[in-house]
Short mmCIF file of N, CA and C in Angstrom, two decimals:
data_model
loop_
_atom_site.label_atom_id
_atom_site.label_comp_id
_atom_site.label_asym_id
_atom_site.label_seq_id
_atom_site.Cartn_x
_atom_site.Cartn_y
_atom_site.Cartn_z
N UNK D 1 -47.48 -41.95 -98.06
CA UNK D 1 -46.72 -41.99 -99.28
C UNK D 1 -46.45 -40.56 -99.72
N UNK D 2 -45.21 -40.25 -100.03
CA UNK D 2 -44.83 -38.90 -100.44
C UNK D 2 -45.10 -38.72 -101.92
N UNK D 3 -45.50 -37.53 -102.27
CA UNK D 3 -45.70 -37.20 -103.68
C UNK D 3 -44.84 -36.01 -104.02
N UNK D 4 -44.52 -35.89 -105.28
CA UNK D 4 -43.68 -34.80 -105.75
C UNK D 4 -44.54 -33.76 -106.44
N UNK D 5 -44.24 -32.51 -106.21
CA UNK D 5 -44.99 -31.45 -106.87
C UNK D 5 -44.38 -31.10 -108.23
N UNK D 6 -43.27 -31.73 -108.55
CA UNK D 6 -42.63 -31.47 -109.83
C UNK D 6 -43.36 -32.20 -110.93
N UNK D 7 -43.52 -31.56 -112.05
CA UNK D 7 -44.14 -32.22 -113.20
C UNK D 7 -43.04 -32.73 -114.10
N UNK D 8 -43.29 -33.86 -114.76
CA UNK D 8 -42.26 -34.41 -115.64
C UNK D 8 -42.06 -33.49 -116.84
N UNK D 9 -40.84 -33.48 -117.40
CA UNK D 9 -40.60 -32.64 -118.57
C UNK D 9 -41.47 -33.10 -119.74
N UNK D 10 -41.90 -32.16 -120.53
CA UNK D 10 -42.73 -32.44 -121.69
C UNK D 10 -41.89 -32.22 -122.94
N UNK D 11 -41.93 -33.19 -123.84
CA UNK D 11 -41.20 -33.02 -125.10
C UNK D 11 -41.85 -31.93 -125.93
N UNK D 12 -41.07 -31.15 -126.65
CA UNK D 12 -41.65 -30.10 -127.49
C UNK D 12 -42.46 -30.71 -128.62
N UNK D 13 -43.35 -29.92 -129.18
CA UNK D 13 -44.12 -30.38 -130.33
C UNK D 13 -43.18 -30.73 -131.47
N UNK D 14 -43.66 -31.59 -132.36
CA UNK D 14 -42.83 -32.06 -133.47
C UNK D 14 -42.20 -30.91 -134.24
N UNK D 15 -42.93 -29.84 -134.45
CA UNK D 15 -42.40 -28.69 -135.20
C UNK D 15 -41.20 -28.07 -134.49
N UNK D 16 -41.14 -28.22 -133.15
CA UNK D 16 -40.06 -27.64 -132.39
C UNK D 16 -38.86 -28.55 -132.23
N UNK D 17 -38.92 -29.76 -132.77
CA UNK D 17 -37.82 -30.70 -132.62
C UNK D 17 -36.65 -30.32 -133.51
N UNK D 18 -35.45 -30.65 -133.06
CA UNK D 18 -34.27 -30.39 -133.87
C UNK D 18 -34.28 -31.30 -135.10
N UNK D 19 -33.58 -30.93 -136.17
CA UNK D 19 -33.50 -31.79 -137.36
C UNK D 19 -32.96 -33.18 -137.03
N UNK D 20 -32.00 -33.25 -136.12
CA UNK D 20 -31.43 -34.55 -135.75
C UNK D 20 -32.47 -35.41 -135.04
N UNK D 21 -33.24 -34.83 -134.13
CA UNK D 21 -34.27 -35.59 -133.43
C UNK D 21 -35.37 -36.04 -134.40
N UNK D 22 -35.76 -35.18 -135.32
CA UNK D 22 -36.76 -35.56 -136.33
C UNK D 22 -36.25 -36.73 -137.17
N UNK D 23 -34.96 -36.71 -137.49
CA UNK D 23 -34.36 -37.81 -138.25
C UNK D 23 -34.40 -39.11 -137.46
N UNK D 24 -34.05 -39.05 -136.18
CA UNK D 24 -34.12 -40.24 -135.33
C UNK D 24 -35.54 -40.78 -135.29
N UNK D 25 -36.50 -39.90 -135.11
CA UNK D 25 -37.89 -40.34 -135.00
C UNK D 25 -38.39 -40.95 -136.31
N UNK D 26 -38.01 -40.37 -137.45
CA UNK D 26 -38.40 -40.92 -138.75
C UNK D 26 -37.79 -42.31 -138.94
N UNK D 27 -36.51 -42.45 -138.59
CA UNK D 27 -35.84 -43.74 -138.72
C UNK D 27 -36.42 -44.77 -137.76
N UNK D 28 -36.73 -44.36 -136.55
CA UNK D 28 -37.33 -45.26 -135.57
C UNK D 28 -38.70 -45.75 -136.04
N UNK D 29 -39.48 -44.86 -136.60
CA UNK D 29 -40.80 -45.23 -137.13
C UNK D 29 -40.66 -46.22 -138.28
N UNK D 30 -39.71 -45.96 -139.18
CA UNK D 30 -39.47 -46.88 -140.30
C UNK D 30 -38.97 -48.23 -139.80
N UNK D 31 -38.09 -48.23 -138.80
CA UNK D 31 -37.59 -49.49 -138.24
C UNK D 31 -38.73 -50.32 -137.67
N UNK D 32 -39.65 -49.67 -136.99
CA UNK D 32 -40.79 -50.38 -136.43
C UNK D 32 -41.63 -51.03 -137.54
N UNK D 33 -41.84 -50.31 -138.62
CA UNK D 33 -42.60 -50.85 -139.75
C UNK D 33 -41.87 -52.04 -140.37
N UNK D 34 -40.58 -51.87 -140.65
CA UNK D 34 -39.80 -52.94 -141.27
C UNK D 34 -39.76 -54.17 -140.38
N UNK D 35 -39.48 -53.99 -139.09
CA UNK D 35 -39.38 -55.14 -138.19
C UNK D 35 -40.71 -55.87 -138.02
N UNK D 36 -41.81 -55.16 -138.16
CA UNK D 36 -43.11 -55.82 -138.01
C UNK D 36 -43.52 -56.56 -139.27
N UNK D 37 -42.90 -56.24 -140.40
CA UNK D 37 -43.30 -56.85 -141.68
C UNK D 37 -42.31 -57.86 -142.24
N UNK D 38 -41.04 -57.81 -141.83
CA UNK D 38 -40.04 -58.70 -142.42
C UNK D 38 -40.23 -60.15 -141.97
N UNK D 39 -39.82 -61.06 -142.83
CA UNK D 39 -39.88 -62.48 -142.50
C UNK D 39 -38.57 -63.01 -141.92
N UNK D 40 -37.54 -62.17 -141.86
CA UNK D 40 -36.24 -62.55 -141.30
C UNK D 40 -35.84 -61.52 -140.25
N UNK D 41 -35.18 -61.99 -139.22
CA UNK D 41 -34.77 -61.10 -138.14
C UNK D 41 -33.26 -60.84 -138.19
N UNK D 42 -32.86 -59.59 -138.21
CA UNK D 42 -31.43 -59.29 -138.13
C UNK D 42 -30.92 -59.57 -136.72
N UNK D 43 -29.60 -59.69 -136.60
CA UNK D 43 -29.00 -59.86 -135.27
C UNK D 43 -29.16 -58.58 -134.46
N UNK D 44 -29.05 -57.44 -135.13
CA UNK D 44 -29.30 -56.15 -134.49
C UNK D 44 -29.51 -55.08 -135.55
N UNK D 45 -29.93 -53.92 -135.09
CA UNK D 45 -30.00 -52.78 -136.00
C UNK D 45 -29.65 -51.52 -135.24
N UNK D 46 -29.22 -50.52 -135.99
CA UNK D 46 -28.82 -49.24 -135.39
C UNK D 46 -29.44 -48.10 -136.17
N UNK D 47 -29.74 -47.05 -135.47
CA UNK D 47 -30.20 -45.81 -136.08
C UNK D 47 -29.06 -44.82 -135.99
N UNK D 48 -28.73 -44.20 -137.12
CA UNK D 48 -27.63 -43.25 -137.16
C UNK D 48 -28.17 -41.92 -137.69
N UNK D 49 -27.91 -40.85 -136.95
CA UNK D 49 -28.20 -39.49 -137.40
C UNK D 49 -27.07 -38.61 -136.85
N UNK D 50 -26.01 -38.52 -137.62
CA UNK D 50 -24.82 -37.82 -137.16
C UNK D 50 -25.07 -36.33 -137.00
N UNK D 51 -24.42 -35.70 -136.03
CA UNK D 51 -24.58 -34.25 -135.84
C UNK D 51 -24.17 -33.45 -137.07
N UNK D 52 -23.20 -33.92 -137.85
CA UNK D 52 -22.75 -33.21 -139.03
C UNK D 52 -23.64 -33.49 -140.25
N UNK D 53 -24.59 -34.42 -140.12
CA UNK D 53 -25.54 -34.71 -141.20
C UNK D 53 -26.90 -35.04 -140.58
N UNK D 54 -27.46 -34.11 -139.82
CA UNK D 54 -28.65 -34.42 -139.02
C UNK D 54 -29.91 -34.74 -139.83
N UNK D 55 -29.92 -34.38 -141.09
CA UNK D 55 -31.13 -34.64 -141.90
C UNK D 55 -30.95 -35.83 -142.84
N UNK D 56 -29.89 -36.61 -142.61
CA UNK D 56 -29.65 -37.81 -143.43
C UNK D 56 -29.57 -39.04 -142.54
N UNK D 57 -30.69 -39.45 -141.96
CA UNK D 57 -30.66 -40.61 -141.06
C UNK D 57 -30.43 -41.91 -141.81
N UNK D 58 -29.95 -42.89 -141.08
CA UNK D 58 -29.65 -44.20 -141.67
C UNK D 58 -30.07 -45.29 -140.69
N UNK D 59 -30.68 -46.33 -141.23
CA UNK D 59 -30.99 -47.55 -140.47
C UNK D 59 -30.03 -48.61 -140.95
N UNK D 60 -29.30 -49.23 -140.03
CA UNK D 60 -28.33 -50.26 -140.39
C UNK D 60 -28.73 -51.58 -139.74
N UNK D 61 -29.08 -52.57 -140.57
CA UNK D 61 -29.48 -53.90 -140.10
C UNK D 61 -28.32 -54.85 -140.31
N UNK D 62 -27.93 -55.57 -139.24
CA UNK D 62 -26.79 -56.48 -139.30
C UNK D 62 -27.29 -57.92 -139.24
N UNK D 63 -26.85 -58.73 -140.20
CA UNK D 63 -27.17 -60.16 -140.26
C UNK D 63 -25.88 -60.92 -140.01
N UNK D 64 -25.73 -61.46 -138.81
CA UNK D 64 -24.47 -62.11 -138.40
C UNK D 64 -24.21 -63.37 -139.22
N UNK D 65 -23.32 -63.25 -140.18
CA UNK D 65 -22.90 -64.37 -141.04
C UNK D 65 -24.09 -65.12 -141.65
N UNK D 66 -25.15 -64.42 -141.94
CA UNK D 66 -26.37 -65.04 -142.47
C UNK D 66 -26.72 -64.44 -143.83
N UNK D 67 -26.00 -64.89 -144.84
CA UNK D 67 -26.18 -64.37 -146.19
C UNK D 67 -27.59 -64.64 -146.73
N UNK D 68 -28.15 -65.86 -146.57
CA UNK D 68 -29.51 -66.08 -147.06
C UNK D 68 -30.54 -65.12 -146.44
N UNK D 69 -30.44 -64.87 -145.15
CA UNK D 69 -31.38 -63.94 -144.50
C UNK D 69 -31.16 -62.52 -145.01
N UNK D 70 -29.91 -62.12 -145.17
CA UNK D 70 -29.62 -60.79 -145.71
C UNK D 70 -30.24 -60.64 -147.09
N UNK D 71 -30.11 -61.65 -147.92
CA UNK D 71 -30.64 -61.56 -149.28
C UNK D 71 -32.16 -61.60 -149.32
N UNK D 72 -32.77 -62.31 -148.41
CA UNK D 72 -34.23 -62.28 -148.33
C UNK D 72 -34.69 -60.89 -147.91
N UNK D 73 -34.01 -60.31 -146.93
CA UNK D 73 -34.31 -58.96 -146.48
C UNK D 73 -34.10 -57.96 -147.62
N UNK D 74 -33.01 -58.13 -148.35
CA UNK D 74 -32.71 -57.28 -149.52
C UNK D 74 -33.87 -57.29 -150.49
N UNK D 75 -34.38 -58.48 -150.79
CA UNK D 75 -35.48 -58.60 -151.75
C UNK D 75 -36.77 -58.00 -151.20
N UNK D 76 -37.05 -58.24 -149.92
CA UNK D 76 -38.26 -57.68 -149.31
C UNK D 76 -38.25 -56.15 -149.32
N UNK D 77 -37.09 -55.57 -149.06
CA UNK D 77 -36.98 -54.12 -148.94
C UNK D 77 -36.52 -53.43 -150.23
N UNK D 78 -36.36 -54.22 -151.30
CA UNK D 78 -35.94 -53.69 -152.60
C UNK D 78 -34.62 -52.91 -152.51
N UNK D 79 -33.63 -53.56 -151.89
CA UNK D 79 -32.31 -52.97 -151.73
C UNK D 79 -31.39 -53.42 -152.85
N UNK D 80 -30.33 -52.68 -153.08
CA UNK D 80 -29.32 -53.01 -154.09
C UNK D 80 -28.07 -53.52 -153.38
N UNK D 81 -27.58 -54.67 -153.82
CA UNK D 81 -26.46 -55.34 -153.14
C UNK D 81 -25.13 -55.04 -153.79
N UNK D 82 -24.10 -54.95 -152.94
CA UNK D 82 -22.70 -54.88 -153.40
C UNK D 82 -21.86 -55.77 -152.49
N UNK D 83 -20.76 -56.29 -153.03
CA UNK D 83 -19.84 -57.14 -152.27
C UNK D 83 -18.43 -56.62 -152.42
N UNK D 84 -17.69 -56.66 -151.32
CA UNK D 84 -16.29 -56.25 -151.33
C UNK D 84 -15.48 -57.32 -150.60
N UNK D 85 -14.45 -57.83 -151.26
CA UNK D 85 -13.55 -58.78 -150.62
C UNK D 85 -12.47 -58.00 -149.90
N UNK D 86 -12.29 -58.32 -148.64
CA UNK D 86 -11.30 -57.62 -147.82
C UNK D 86 -9.96 -58.33 -147.90
N UNK D 87 -8.93 -57.68 -147.39
CA UNK D 87 -7.57 -58.23 -147.45
C UNK D 87 -7.44 -59.59 -146.78
N UNK D 88 -8.23 -59.83 -145.72
CA UNK D 88 -8.14 -61.11 -145.01
C UNK D 88 -8.95 -62.22 -145.69
N UNK D 89 -9.56 -61.91 -146.84
CA UNK D 89 -10.33 -62.91 -147.57
C UNK D 89 -11.81 -62.92 -147.22
N UNK D 90 -12.19 -62.23 -146.18
CA UNK D 90 -13.62 -62.16 -145.84
C UNK D 90 -14.34 -61.25 -146.83
N UNK D 91 -15.64 -61.44 -146.90
CA UNK D 91 -16.43 -60.66 -147.86
C UNK D 91 -17.46 -59.84 -147.09
N UNK D 92 -17.46 -58.55 -147.36
CA UNK D 92 -18.45 -57.64 -146.79
C UNK D 92 -19.57 -57.49 -147.82
N UNK D 93 -20.77 -57.90 -147.43
CA UNK D 93 -21.93 -57.78 -148.31
C UNK D 93 -22.83 -56.71 -147.73
N UNK D 94 -23.18 -55.75 -148.57
CA UNK D 94 -24.05 -54.67 -148.14
C UNK D 94 -25.15 -54.47 -149.17
N UNK D 95 -26.36 -54.34 -148.70
CA UNK D 95 -27.50 -54.03 -149.56
C UNK D 95 -28.10 -52.74 -149.04
N UNK D 96 -28.39 -51.81 -149.94
CA UNK D 96 -28.86 -50.52 -149.47
C UNK D 96 -29.86 -49.88 -150.43
N UNK D 97 -30.55 -48.90 -149.90
CA UNK D 97 -31.46 -48.06 -150.67
C UNK D 97 -31.39 -46.69 -150.03
N UNK D 98 -31.17 -45.67 -150.83
CA UNK D 98 -30.88 -44.35 -150.29
C UNK D 98 -32.06 -43.60 -149.69
N UNK D 99 -33.26 -43.82 -150.17
CA UNK D 99 -34.37 -43.01 -149.66
C UNK D 99 -35.64 -43.82 -149.49
N UNK D 100 -35.83 -44.33 -148.29
CA UNK D 100 -37.06 -45.00 -147.92
C UNK D 100 -37.73 -44.08 -146.90
N UNK D 101 -38.71 -43.33 -147.34
CA UNK D 101 -39.39 -42.36 -146.47
C UNK D 101 -38.39 -41.41 -145.80
N UNK D 102 -37.38 -40.99 -146.56
CA UNK D 102 -36.39 -40.04 -146.05
C UNK D 102 -35.25 -40.65 -145.26
N UNK D 103 -35.16 -41.98 -145.23
CA UNK D 103 -34.14 -42.69 -144.44
C UNK D 103 -33.36 -43.62 -145.36
N UNK D 104 -32.04 -43.62 -145.23
CA UNK D 104 -31.21 -44.60 -145.95
C UNK D 104 -31.26 -45.91 -145.19
N UNK D 105 -31.56 -47.01 -145.90
CA UNK D 105 -31.66 -48.33 -145.28
C UNK D 105 -30.48 -49.17 -145.77
N UNK D 106 -29.76 -49.76 -144.83
CA UNK D 106 -28.59 -50.59 -145.14
C UNK D 106 -28.73 -51.91 -144.38
N UNK D 107 -28.48 -53.01 -145.09
CA UNK D 107 -28.39 -54.33 -144.46
C UNK D 107 -27.01 -54.87 -144.81
N UNK D 108 -26.35 -55.48 -143.84
CA UNK D 108 -24.98 -55.95 -144.14
C UNK D 108 -24.62 -57.18 -143.33
N UNK D 109 -23.59 -57.85 -143.84
CA UNK D 109 -23.00 -58.98 -143.14
C UNK D 109 -21.54 -59.10 -143.58
N UNK D 110 -20.80 -59.87 -142.83
CA UNK D 110 -19.42 -60.18 -143.15
C UNK D 110 -19.31 -61.70 -143.13
N UNK D 111 -18.75 -62.28 -144.18
CA UNK D 111 -18.70 -63.74 -144.28
C UNK D 111 -17.45 -64.18 -145.00
N UNK D 112 -17.26 -65.48 -145.10
CA UNK D 112 -16.14 -66.03 -145.87
C UNK D 112 -16.51 -66.00 -147.34
N UNK D 113 -15.52 -65.94 -148.20
CA UNK D 113 -15.76 -65.85 -149.64
C UNK D 113 -16.56 -67.04 -150.14
N UNK D 114 -16.29 -68.23 -149.65
CA UNK D 114 -17.02 -69.41 -150.12
C UNK D 114 -18.49 -69.34 -149.77
N UNK D 115 -18.83 -68.82 -148.59
CA UNK D 115 -20.24 -68.71 -148.20
C UNK D 115 -20.96 -67.71 -149.08
N UNK D 116 -20.32 -66.62 -149.41
CA UNK D 116 -20.93 -65.60 -150.27
C UNK D 116 -21.17 -66.14 -151.67
N UNK D 117 -20.21 -66.90 -152.19
CA UNK D 117 -20.35 -67.45 -153.54
C UNK D 117 -21.42 -68.53 -153.61
N UNK D 118 -21.50 -69.37 -152.60
CA UNK D 118 -22.46 -70.47 -152.59
C UNK D 118 -23.90 -69.97 -152.56
N UNK D 119 -24.14 -68.89 -151.83
CA UNK D 119 -25.50 -68.40 -151.68
C UNK D 119 -25.87 -67.31 -152.67
N UNK D 120 -24.97 -66.99 -153.59
CA UNK D 120 -25.25 -65.90 -154.56
C UNK D 120 -26.34 -66.30 -155.53
#
């Protein structure tokens, strides 16, 4: 069996990480905590740390047409909700909180106006 004399790359110490990487890691850690504690599961989530705003990470949780789950998540995470009716009649519901351990947390869904009104 052949072996390699090359050693795998080692990540720099936390102090040496770029602001963008630190933001990703903070958001990833928060996502792990939220996902282990929530009673509802989002369809997916994304971590965002844009190069032009590397110290303002964002966690975005998407609830596919599931307004009750979004609202339960909103209450669990103490988020503030807003609704916007779009030109096609669909409703974009977003609940957010700007600073949870240095990370902006957003939960959102897109639904029909009747579904949003019924579950409000």
